[in-house]
PDB file of N, CA and C in Angstrom:
ATOM      1  N   MET V  47     159.029  27.262 159.129  1.00 43.00           N
ATOM      2  CA  MET V  47     159.864  26.442 159.530  1.00 43.00           C
ATOM      3  C   MET V  47     159.334  25.146 159.746  1.00 43.00           C
ATOM      4  N   LYS V  48     158.102  25.102 160.309  1.00 49.00           N
ATOM      5  CA  LYS V  48     157.495  23.759 160.601  1.00 49.00           C
ATOM      6  C   LYS V  48     157.424  22.894 159.314  1.00 49.00           C
ATOM      7  N   ASN V  49     156.862  23.741 158.208  1.00 59.00           N
ATOM      8  CA  ASN V  49     156.830  22.852 156.929  1.00 59.00           C
ATOM      9  C   ASN V  49     158.081  22.311 156.312  1.00 59.00           C
ATOM     10  N   ASP V  50     159.144  23.059 156.584  1.00 58.00           N
ATOM     11  CA  ASP V  50     160.495  22.440 156.199  1.00 58.00           C
ATOM     12  C   ASP V  50     160.864  21.243 156.977  1.00 58.00           C
ATOM     13  N   MET V  51     160.511  21.234 158.295  1.00 58.00           N
ATOM     14  CA  MET V  51     160.841  20.095 158.967  1.00 58.00           C
ATOM     15  C   MET V  51     159.904  18.888 158.639  1.00 58.00           C
ATOM     16  N   GLU V  52     158.791  19.171 158.239  1.00 63.00           N
ATOM     17  CA  GLU V  52     157.857  18.257 158.021  1.00 63.00           C
ATOM     18  C   GLU V  52     158.330  17.546 156.625  1.00 63.00           C
ATOM     19  N   ASP V  53     158.761  18.336 155.561  1.00 59.00           N
ATOM     20  CA  ASP V  53     159.295  17.830 154.396  1.00 59.00           C
ATOM     21  C   ASP V  53     160.476  16.949 154.597  1.00 59.00           C
ATOM     22  N   ILE V  54     161.332  17.360 155.537  1.00 59.00           N
ATOM     23  CA  ILE V  54     162.536  16.654 155.736  1.00 59.00           C
ATOM     24  C   ILE V  54     162.215  15.291 156.366  1.00 59.00           C
ATOM     25  N   GLU V  55     161.352  15.397 157.242  1.00 63.00           N
ATOM     26  CA  GLU V  55     160.917  14.104 157.932  1.00 63.00           C
ATOM     27  C   GLU V  55     160.275  13.010 156.964  1.00 63.00           C
ATOM     28  N   LEU V  56     159.414  13.495 156.190  1.00 62.00           N
ATOM     29  CA  LEU V  56     158.835  12.930 154.925  1.00 62.00           C
ATOM     30  C   LEU V  56     160.036  12.382 153.834  1.00 62.00           C
ATOM     31  N   ALA V  57     160.889  13.163 153.597  1.00 61.00           N
ATOM     32  CA  ALA V  57     161.934  12.688 152.765  1.00 61.00           C
ATOM     33  C   ALA V  57     162.643  11.516 153.493  1.00 61.00           C
ATOM     34  N   GLY V  58     163.162  11.843 154.602  1.00 63.00           N
ATOM     35  CA  GLY V  58     163.803  10.804 155.382  1.00 63.00           C
ATOM     36  C   GLY V  58     163.005   9.370 155.361  1.00 63.00           C
ATOM     37  N   LYS V  59     161.876   9.345 155.624  1.00 71.00           N
ATOM     38  CA  LYS V  59     161.047   8.224 155.513  1.00 71.00           C
ATOM     39  C   LYS V  59     161.096   7.511 154.166  1.00 71.00           C
ATOM     40  N   ILE V  60     161.110   8.200 153.132  1.00 76.00           N
ATOM     41  CA  ILE V  60     160.905   7.692 151.818  1.00 76.00           C
ATOM     42  C   ILE V  60     162.304   7.270 151.273  1.00 76.00           C
ATOM     43  N   TYR V  61     163.233   8.103 151.202  1.00 79.00           N
ATOM     44  CA  TYR V  61     164.590   7.581 150.823  1.00 79.00           C
ATOM     45  C   TYR V  61     165.306   6.647 151.673  1.00 79.00           C
ATOM     46  N   TRP V  62     165.059   6.749 153.108  1.00 81.00           N
ATOM     47  CA  TRP V  62     165.799   5.839 153.823  1.00 81.00           C
ATOM     48  C   TRP V  62     165.436   4.365 153.700  1.00 81.00           C
ATOM     49  N   ASN V  63     164.027   4.267 153.450  1.00 83.00           N
ATOM     50  CA  ASN V  63     163.309   2.935 153.349  1.00 83.00           C
ATOM     51  C   ASN V  63     163.506   2.489 151.754  1.00 83.00           C
ATOM     52  N   ASP V  64     164.313   3.153 151.042  1.00 88.00           N
ATOM     53  CA  ASP V  64     164.438   2.779 149.692  1.00 88.00           C
ATOM     54  C   ASP V  64     165.613   1.651 149.488  1.00 88.00           C
ATOM     55  N   GLY V  65     165.127   0.541 149.310  1.00 89.00           N
ATOM     56  CA  GLY V  65     166.312  -0.585 149.452  1.00 89.00           C
ATOM     57  C   GLY V  65     167.097  -0.419 148.218  1.00 89.00           C
ATOM     58  N   THR V  66     166.835   0.354 147.303  1.00 92.00           N
ATOM     59  CA  THR V  66     167.678   0.205 146.026  1.00 92.00           C
ATOM     60  C   THR V  66     168.921   1.141 146.093  1.00 92.00           C
ATOM     61  N   LEU V  67     168.855   2.136 147.129  1.00 93.00           N
ATOM     62  CA  LEU V  67     169.714   3.013 147.123  1.00 93.00           C
ATOM     63  C   LEU V  67     170.874   2.707 148.252  1.00 93.00           C
ATOM     64  N   SER V  68     172.219   2.804 147.832  1.00 95.00           N
ATOM     65  CA  SER V  68     173.269   2.535 148.750  1.00 95.00           C
ATOM     66  C   SER V  68     173.200   3.482 150.049  1.00 95.00           C
ATOM     67  N   LEU V  69     174.179   2.934 150.923  1.00 93.00           N
ATOM     68  CA  LEU V  69     174.205   3.716 152.187  1.00 93.00           C
ATOM     69  C   LEU V  69     175.037   5.068 151.808  1.00 93.00           C
ATOM     70  N   LYS V  70     175.863   5.035 150.929  1.00 95.00           N
ATOM     71  CA  LYS V  70     176.605   6.193 150.299  1.00 95.00           C
ATOM     72  C   LYS V  70     175.546   7.277 149.915  1.00 95.00           C
ATOM     73  N   ALA V  71     174.587   6.938 148.988  1.00 95.00           N
ATOM     74  CA  ALA V  71     173.601   7.667 148.563  1.00 95.00           C
ATOM     75  C   ALA V  71     172.737   8.268 149.570  1.00 95.00           C
ATOM     76  N   LYS V  72     172.166   7.487 150.424  1.00 93.00           N
ATOM     77  CA  LYS V  72     171.428   7.841 151.528  1.00 93.00           C
ATOM     78  C   LYS V  72     172.175   8.942 152.242  1.00 93.00           C
ATOM     79  N   GLY V  73     173.546   8.873 152.688  1.00 91.00           N
ATOM     80  CA  GLY V  73     174.230   9.673 153.435  1.00 91.00           C
ATOM     81  C   GLY V  73     174.365  11.192 152.575  1.00 91.00           C
ATOM     82  N   VAL V  74     174.417  11.062 151.263  1.00 92.00           N
ATOM     83  CA  VAL V  74     174.509  12.316 150.409  1.00 92.00           C
ATOM     84  C   VAL V  74     173.070  12.989 150.602  1.00 92.00           C
ATOM     85  N   MET V  75     172.022  12.146 150.521  1.00 90.00           N
ATOM     86  CA  MET V  75     170.764  12.695 150.517  1.00 90.00           C
ATOM     87  C   MET V  75     170.531  13.421 152.009  1.00 90.00           C
ATOM     88  N   GLY V  76     170.882  12.784 152.894  1.00 87.00           N
ATOM     89  CA  GLY V  76     170.682  13.418 154.190  1.00 87.00           C
ATOM     90  C   GLY V  76     171.557  14.615 154.347  1.00 87.00           C
ATOM     91  N   TYR V  77     172.576  15.031 153.706  1.00 88.00           N
ATOM     92  CA  TYR V  77     173.677  16.021 153.769  1.00 88.00           C
ATOM     93  C   TYR V  77     172.701  17.139 152.983  1.00 88.00           C
ATOM     94  N   LEU V  78     172.314  16.689 151.893  1.00 88.00           N
ATOM     95  CA  LEU V  78     171.415  17.693 150.950  1.00 88.00           C
ATOM     96  C   LEU V  78     170.284  18.340 151.789  1.00 88.00           C
ATOM     97  N   LEU V  79     169.566  17.285 152.435  1.00 83.00           N
ATOM     98  CA  LEU V  79     168.460  17.810 153.161  1.00 83.00           C
ATOM     99  C   LEU V  79     168.789  18.644 154.339  1.00 83.00           C
ATOM    100  N   PHE V  80     169.632  18.227 155.224  1.00 80.00           N
ATOM    101  CA  PHE V  80     169.782  18.783 156.286  1.00 80.00           C
ATOM    102  C   PHE V  80     170.838  20.204 156.301  1.00 80.00           C
ATOM    103  N   SER V  81     171.590  20.202 155.210  1.00 75.00           N
ATOM    104  CA  SER V  81     172.599  21.417 155.329  1.00 75.00           C
ATOM    105  C   SER V  81     172.547  22.287 154.106  1.00 75.00           C
ATOM    106  N   ARG V  82     171.380  22.031 153.464  1.00 64.00           N
ATOM    107  CA  ARG V  82     171.240  22.844 152.169  1.00 64.00           C
ATOM    108  C   ARG V  82     171.188  24.405 152.798  1.00 64.00           C
ATOM    109  N   ALA V  83     171.435  25.119 151.708  1.00 59.00           N
ATOM    110  CA  ALA V  83     171.549  26.506 151.919  1.00 59.00           C
ATOM    111  C   ALA V  83     169.914  27.063 151.666  1.00 59.00           C
ATOM    112  N   LYS V  84     169.555  28.340 152.175  1.00 57.00           N
ATOM    113  CA  LYS V  84     168.366  28.729 151.658  1.00 57.00           C
ATOM    114  C   LYS V  84     168.110  28.746 150.249  1.00 57.00           C
ATOM    115  N   GLY V  85     166.894  28.352 149.931  1.00 58.00           N
ATOM    116  CA  GLY V  85     166.627  28.354 148.525  1.00 58.00           C
ATOM    117  C   GLY V  85     166.650  26.692 147.994  1.00 58.00           C
ATOM    118  N   GLY V  86     167.255  25.945 149.033  1.00 68.00           N
ATOM    119  CA  GLY V  86     167.083  24.514 148.823  1.00 68.00           C
ATOM    120  C   GLY V  86     168.066  23.784 147.955  1.00 68.00           C
ATOM    121  N   CYS V  87     169.218  24.362 147.500  1.00 82.00           N
ATOM    122  CA  CYS V  87     170.176  23.877 146.577  1.00 82.00           C
ATOM    123  C   CYS V  87     171.497  23.884 147.301  1.00 82.00           C
ATOM    124  N   VAL V  88     172.396  22.757 146.900  1.00 89.00           N
ATOM    125  CA  VAL V  88     173.651  22.884 147.302  1.00 89.00           C
ATOM    126  C   VAL V  88     174.474  22.777 146.077  1.00 89.00           C
ATOM    127  N   ALA V  89     175.753  23.552 146.122  1.00 89.00           N
ATOM    128  CA  ALA V  89     176.582  23.742 144.889  1.00 89.00           C
ATOM    129  C   ALA V  89     177.538  22.380 145.095  1.00 89.00           C
ATOM    130  N   LYS V  90     178.024  22.108 143.876  1.00 93.00           N
ATOM    131  CA  LYS V  90     178.826  21.003 143.800  1.00 93.00           C
ATOM    132  C   LYS V  90     180.197  21.053 144.646  1.00 93.00           C
ATOM    133  N   SER V  91     180.684  22.155 144.521  1.00 93.00           N
ATOM    134  CA  SER V  91     182.091  22.355 145.258  1.00 93.00           C
ATOM    135  C   SER V  91     181.804  22.291 146.833  1.00 93.00           C
ATOM    136  N   ARG V  92     180.458  22.793 147.214  1.00 91.00           N
ATOM    137  CA  ARG V  92     180.406  22.586 148.734  1.00 91.00           C
ATOM    138  C   ARG V  92     180.009  21.172 149.052  1.00 91.00           C
ATOM    139  N   LEU V  93     179.518  20.440 148.239  1.00 92.00           N
ATOM    140  CA  LEU V  93     179.221  18.919 148.529  1.00 92.00           C
ATOM    141  C   LEU V  93     180.432  18.268 148.637  1.00 92.00           C
ATOM    142  N   LEU V  94     181.390  18.565 147.608  1.00 94.00           N
ATOM    143  CA  LEU V  94     182.571  17.790 147.659  1.00 94.00           C
ATOM    144  C   LEU V  94     183.596  18.234 148.618  1.00 94.00           C
ATOM    145  N   CYS V  95     183.414  19.458 149.415  1.00 93.00           N
ATOM    146  CA  CYS V  95     184.180  19.906 150.301  1.00 93.00           C
ATOM    147  C   CYS V  95     183.646  19.254 151.768  1.00 93.00           C
ATOM    148  N   ALA V  96     182.487  18.697 151.689  1.00 91.00           N
ATOM    149  CA  ALA V  96     181.895  18.280 152.972  1.00 91.00           C
ATOM    150  C   ALA V  96     182.352  16.725 153.414  1.00 91.00           C
ATOM    151  N   SER V  97     183.067  16.106 152.554  1.00 90.00           N
ATOM    152  CA  SER V  97     183.549  14.857 152.872  1.00 90.00           C
ATOM    153  C   SER V  97     184.869  14.522 152.352  1.00 90.00           C
ATOM    154  N   ARG V  98     185.440  13.666 153.006  1.00 93.00           N
ATOM    155  CA  ARG V  98     186.822  13.205 152.602  1.00 93.00           C
ATOM    156  C   ARG V  98     186.922  12.169 151.409  1.00 93.00           C
ATOM    157  N   ASP V  99     185.504  11.794 150.908  1.00 93.00           N
ATOM    158  CA  ASP V  99     185.392  10.802 149.845  1.00 93.00           C
ATOM    159  C   ASP V  99     185.891  11.734 148.655  1.00 93.00           C
ATOM    160  N   GLY V 100     186.419  10.924 147.680  1.00 94.00           N
ATOM    161  CA  GLY V 100     186.753  11.686 146.529  1.00 94.00           C
ATOM    162  C   GLY V 100     185.641  12.209 145.666  1.00 94.00           C
ATOM    163  N   SER V 101     185.830  12.973 144.419  1.00 95.00           N
ATOM    164  CA  SER V 101     184.860  13.478 143.767  1.00 95.00           C
ATOM    165  C   SER V 101     184.179  12.288 143.031  1.00 95.00           C
ATOM    166  N   LYS V 102     184.702  11.319 142.361  1.00 97.00           N
ATOM    167  CA  LYS V 102     184.055  10.171 141.599  1.00 97.00           C
ATOM    168  C   LYS V 102     183.252   9.500 142.641  1.00 97.00           C
ATOM    169  N   SER V 103     183.600   9.243 143.968  1.00 96.00           N
ATOM    170  CA  SER V 103     182.784   8.569 144.833  1.00 96.00           C
ATOM    171  C   SER V 103     181.439   9.269 145.174  1.00 96.00           C
ATOM    172  N   THR V 104     181.622  10.425 145.515  1.00 96.00           N
ATOM    173  CA  THR V 104     180.651  11.496 145.687  1.00 96.00           C
ATOM    174  C   THR V 104     179.629  11.672 144.689  1.00 96.00           C
ATOM    175  N   MET V 105     180.050  11.963 143.442  1.00 97.00           N
ATOM    176  CA  MET V 105     179.321  12.200 142.259  1.00 97.00           C
ATOM    177  C   MET V 105     178.540  10.860 141.893  1.00 97.00           C
ATOM    178  N   SER V 106     179.076   9.675 142.253  1.00 97.00           N
ATOM    179  CA  SER V 106     178.389   8.363 141.824  1.00 97.00           C
ATOM    180  C   SER V 106     177.170   8.188 142.862  1.00 97.00           C
ATOM    181  N   ALA V 107     177.389   8.585 144.165  1.00 96.00           N
ATOM    182  CA  ALA V 107     176.239   8.769 145.022  1.00 96.00           C
ATOM    183  C   ALA V 107     175.126   9.706 144.418  1.00 96.00           C
ATOM    184  N   VAL V 108     175.584  10.871 143.912  1.00 96.00           N
ATOM    185  CA  VAL V 108     174.631  11.895 143.469  1.00 96.00           C
ATOM    186  C   VAL V 108     173.901  11.541 142.339  1.00 96.00           C
ATOM    187  N   ASN V 109     174.759  10.896 141.222  1.00 97.00           N
ATOM    188  CA  ASN V 109     173.932  10.182 140.250  1.00 97.00           C
ATOM    189  C   ASN V 109     172.910   9.165 140.365  1.00 97.00           C
ATOM    190  N   GLU V 110     173.149   8.283 141.499  1.00 96.00           N
ATOM    191  CA  GLU V 110     172.444   7.345 142.011  1.00 96.00           C
ATOM    192  C   GLU V 110     170.930   7.970 142.535  1.00 96.00           C
ATOM    193  N   LEU V 111     171.103   9.031 143.069  1.00 94.00           N
ATOM    194  CA  LEU V 111     170.137   9.693 143.586  1.00 94.00           C
ATOM    195  C   LEU V 111     169.159  10.542 142.317  1.00 94.00           C
ATOM    196  N   ILE V 112     169.796  10.939 141.474  1.00 94.00           N
ATOM    197  CA  ILE V 112     169.272  11.745 140.432  1.00 94.00           C
ATOM    198  C   ILE V 112     168.514  10.529 139.415  1.00 94.00           C
ATOM    199  N   ARG V 113     169.106   9.387 139.236  1.00 94.00           N
ATOM    200  CA  ARG V 113     168.467   8.178 138.506  1.00 94.00           C
ATOM    201  C   ARG V 113     167.174   7.849 139.380  1.00 94.00           C
ATOM    202  N   ARG V 114     167.268   7.758 140.491  1.00 92.00           N
ATOM    203  CA  ARG V 114     165.864   7.406 141.322  1.00 92.00           C
ATOM    204  C   ARG V 114     164.971   8.415 141.590  1.00 92.00           C
ATOM    205  N   GLY V 115     165.537   9.690 141.087  1.00 89.00           N
ATOM    206  CA  GLY V 115     164.311  10.712 141.129  1.00 89.00           C
ATOM    207  C   GLY V 115     164.457  11.666 142.331  1.00 89.00           C
ATOM    208  N   TYR V 116     165.332  11.444 143.292  1.00 89.00           N
ATOM    209  CA  TYR V 116     165.357  12.291 144.575  1.00 89.00           C
ATOM    210  C   TYR V 116     165.931  13.557 144.438  1.00 89.00           C
ATOM    211  N   VAL V 117     166.960  13.759 143.545  1.00 91.00           N
ATOM    212  CA  VAL V 117     167.585  14.878 143.359  1.00 91.00           C
ATOM    213  C   VAL V 117     167.571  15.310 141.843  1.00 91.00           C
ATOM    214  N   ARG V 118     167.598  16.757 141.548  1.00 90.00           N
ATOM    215  CA  ARG V 118     167.679  17.323 140.236  1.00 90.00           C
ATOM    216  C   ARG V 118     169.057  18.016 140.258  1.00 90.00           C
ATOM    217  N   ARG V 119     169.617  17.925 139.120  1.00 92.00           N
ATOM    218  CA  ARG V 119     170.843  18.494 138.918  1.00 92.00           C
ATOM    219  C   ARG V 119     170.625  19.752 137.838  1.00 92.00           C
ATOM    220  N   CYS V 120     171.090  21.204 138.220  1.00 90.00           N
ATOM    221  CA  CYS V 120     170.942  22.089 137.456  1.00 90.00           C
ATOM    222  C   CYS V 120     172.282  22.768 137.160  1.00 90.00           C
ATOM    223  N   GLN V 121     172.577  23.251 135.987  1.00 88.00           N
ATOM    224  CA  GLN V 121     173.632  24.074 135.689  1.00 88.00           C
ATOM    225  C   GLN V 121     173.332  24.949 134.477  1.00 88.00           C
ATOM    226  N   GLY V 122     173.530  26.412 135.026  1.00 87.00           N
ATOM    227  CA  GLY V 122     173.147  27.206 134.034  1.00 87.00           C
ATOM    228  C   GLY V 122     174.520  27.622 133.234  1.00 87.00           C
ATOM    229  N   ARG V 123     174.163  28.582 132.230  1.00 88.00           N
ATOM    230  CA  ARG V 123     175.422  29.197 131.457  1.00 88.00           C
ATOM    231  C   ARG V 123     175.497  30.719 131.594  1.00 88.00           C
ATOM    232  N   ARG V 124     176.610  31.124 131.305  1.00 91.00           N
ATOM    233  CA  ARG V 124     176.731  32.623 131.299  1.00 91.00           C
ATOM    234  C   ARG V 124     177.788  32.907 130.348  1.00 91.00           C
ATOM    235  N   ASN V 125     177.602  33.873 129.350  1.00 92.00           N
ATOM    236  CA  ASN V 125     178.607  34.123 128.361  1.00 92.00           C
ATOM    237  C   ASN V 125     179.233  32.824 127.618  1.00 92.00           C
ATOM    238  N   GLY V 126     178.387  31.948 127.431  1.00 91.00           N
ATOM    239  CA  GLY V 126     178.740  30.711 126.606  1.00 91.00           C
ATOM    240  C   GLY V 126     179.660  29.660 127.577  1.00 91.00           C
ATOM    241  N   LYS V 127     179.537  29.762 128.737  1.00 92.00           N
ATOM    242  CA  LYS V 127     180.408  29.066 129.651  1.00 92.00           C
ATOM    243  C   LYS V 127     179.350  28.496 130.717  1.00 92.00           C
ATOM    244  N   PHE V 128     179.638  27.170 131.010  1.00 90.00           N
ATOM    245  CA  PHE V 128     178.827  26.504 132.259  1.00 90.00           C
ATOM    246  C   PHE V 128     179.023  27.197 133.491  1.00 90.00           C
ATOM    247  N   LEU V 129     178.183  27.145 134.351  1.00 91.00           N
ATOM    248  CA  LEU V 129     178.374  27.777 135.711  1.00 91.00           C
ATOM    249  C   LEU V 129     178.470  26.440 136.448  1.00 91.00           C
ATOM    250  N   GLU V 130     178.717  26.431 137.908  1.00 91.00           N
ATOM    251  CA  GLU V 130     178.838  25.426 138.783  1.00 91.00           C
ATOM    252  C   GLU V 130     177.372  24.714 138.739  1.00 91.00           C
ATOM    253  N   ALA V 131     177.591  23.452 138.807  1.00 89.00           N
ATOM    254  CA  ALA V 131     176.378  22.530 139.052  1.00 89.00           C
ATOM    255  C   ALA V 131     175.720  22.884 140.375  1.00 89.00           C
ATOM    256  N   ILE V 132     174.460  22.607 140.618  1.00 88.00           N
ATOM    257  CA  ILE V 132     173.895  22.803 141.888  1.00 88.00           C
ATOM    258  C   ILE V 132     172.804  21.523 141.966  1.00 88.00           C
ATOM    259  N   PHE V 133     172.755  21.150 143.123  1.00 90.00           N
ATOM    260  CA  PHE V 133     171.817  19.783 143.233  1.00 90.00           C
ATOM    261  C   PHE V 133     170.723  20.326 144.135  1.00 90.00           C
ATOM    262  N   ILE V 134     169.461  19.949 143.660  1.00 86.00           N
ATOM    263  CA  ILE V 134     168.103  20.350 144.423  1.00 86.00           C
ATOM    264  C   ILE V 134     167.430  19.233 144.790  1.00 86.00           C
ATOM    265  N   PRO V 135     167.276  18.548 146.055  1.00 85.00           N
ATOM    266  CA  PRO V 135     166.266  17.615 146.470  1.00 85.00           C
ATOM    267  C   PRO V 135     164.860  17.880 145.920  1.00 85.00           C
ATOM    268  N   VAL V 136     164.410  16.928 145.346  1.00 80.00           N
ATOM    269  CA  VAL V 136     162.914  17.121 144.825  1.00 80.00           C
ATOM    270  C   VAL V 136     161.970  17.324 145.865  1.00 80.00           C
ATOM    271  N   ASP V 137     160.824  18.021 145.523  1.00 67.00           N
ATOM    272  CA  ASP V 137     159.554  18.039 146.399  1.00 67.00           C
ATOM    273  C   ASP V 137     159.113  16.752 146.628  1.00 67.00           C
ATOM    274  N   MET V 138     159.155  16.388 147.831  1.00 59.00           N
ATOM    275  CA  MET V 138     158.753  14.864 148.156  1.00 59.00           C
ATOM    276  C   MET V 138     157.226  14.615 147.524  1.00 59.00           C
ATOM    277  N   ASN V 139     156.528  15.548 147.489  1.00 54.00           N
ATOM    278  CA  ASN V 139     155.142  15.327 146.995  1.00 54.00           C
ATOM    279  C   ASN V 139     155.099  14.794 145.534  1.00 54.00           C
ATOM    280  N   THR V 140     156.187  15.065 144.898  1.00 53.00           N
ATOM    281  CA  THR V 140     156.028  14.804 143.414  1.00 53.00           C
ATOM    282  C   THR V 140     156.768  13.442 143.130  1.00 53.00           C
ATOM    283  N   LEU V 141     157.285  12.707 144.099  1.00 50.00           N
ATOM    284  CA  LEU V 141     157.896  11.394 143.787  1.00 50.00           C
ATOM    285  C   LEU V 141     156.794  10.334 143.317  1.00 50.00           C
ATOM    286  N   PRO V 142     157.141   9.523 142.433  1.00 48.00           N
ATOM    287  CA  PRO V 142     156.314   8.389 141.969  1.00 48.00           C
ATOM    288  C   PRO V 142     155.707   7.551 143.370  1.00 48.00           C
ATOM    289  N   VAL V 143     154.529   7.114 143.284  1.00 43.00           N
ATOM    290  CA  VAL V 143     153.978   6.260 144.283  1.00 43.00           C
ATOM    291  C   VAL V 143     154.773   5.062 144.849  1.00 43.00           C
ATOM    292  N   GLU V 144     155.564   4.455 143.728  1.00 46.00           N
ATOM    293  CA  GLU V 144     156.414   3.187 144.201  1.00 46.00           C
ATOM    294  C   GLU V 144     157.473   3.853 145.270  1.00 46.00           C
ATOM    295  N   ALA V 145     157.874   4.996 145.161  1.00 42.00           N
ATOM    296  CA  ALA V 145     159.030   5.469 145.997  1.00 42.00           C
ATOM    297  C   ALA V 145     158.512   5.305 147.515  1.00 42.00           C
ATOM    298  N   TYR V 146     157.239   5.481 147.598  1.00 40.00           N
ATOM    299  CA  TYR V 146     156.606   5.503 149.064  1.00 40.00           C
ATOM    300  C   TYR V 146     156.576   4.004 149.756  1.00 40.00           C
ATOM    301  N   ASP V 147     156.479   2.926 148.912  1.00 42.00           N
ATOM    302  CA  ASP V 147     156.436   1.728 149.383  1.00 42.00           C
ATOM    303  C   ASP V 147     157.971   1.174 149.943  1.00 42.00           C
ATOM    304  N   GLU V 148     157.716   0.598 151.096  1.00 40.00           N
ATOM    305  CA  GLU V 148     158.731   0.020 151.655  1.00 40.00           C
ATOM    306  C   GLU V 148     159.359  -1.175 150.713  1.00 40.00           C
ATOM    307  N   GLN V 149     160.666  -1.120 150.632  1.00 39.00           N
ATOM    308  CA  GLN V 149     161.229  -2.110 149.725  1.00 39.00           C
ATOM    309  C   GLN V 149     161.547  -3.515 150.542  1.00 39.00           C
ATOM    310  N   PRO V 150     161.211  -4.700 149.996  1.00 39.00           N
ATOM    311  CA  PRO V 150     161.536  -6.000 150.697  1.00 39.00           C
ATOM    312  C   PRO V 150     163.098  -6.067 151.092  1.00 39.00           C
ATOM    313  N   GLY V 151     163.020  -6.668 152.215  1.00 41.00           N
ATOM    314  CA  GLY V 151     164.546  -6.663 152.897  1.00 41.00           C
ATOM    315  C   GLY V 151     164.868  -5.678 153.767  1.00 41.00           C
ATOM    316  N   ASN V 152     163.946  -4.788 154.033  1.00 37.00           N
ATOM    317  CA  ASN V 152     164.421  -3.752 154.958  1.00 37.00           C
ATOM    318  C   ASN V 152     163.969  -3.952 156.374  1.00 37.00           C
TER     319      ASN V 152
END
């Protein structure tokens, strides 16, 4: 459990200081880190139910996190049909060095 908390604290320091992220994206990242299920992933339906924001608004924040490299989107297939998308926060140790730098104006 200690390692999980250390990872969450490190993630918080990195994404929270990223001046390129919107506050909405930072909130979604916080949700992904603090309320994720065992195994480290959150299903799209669970994420959408967690807020009164609409699907487009929430997904724009998720896509922002994906573009910056904080989150991965995974979606499997079964019998030729797509399964529900899940979102996985990346291992903070694999982020590029520039993600650790505090952004100007923070």
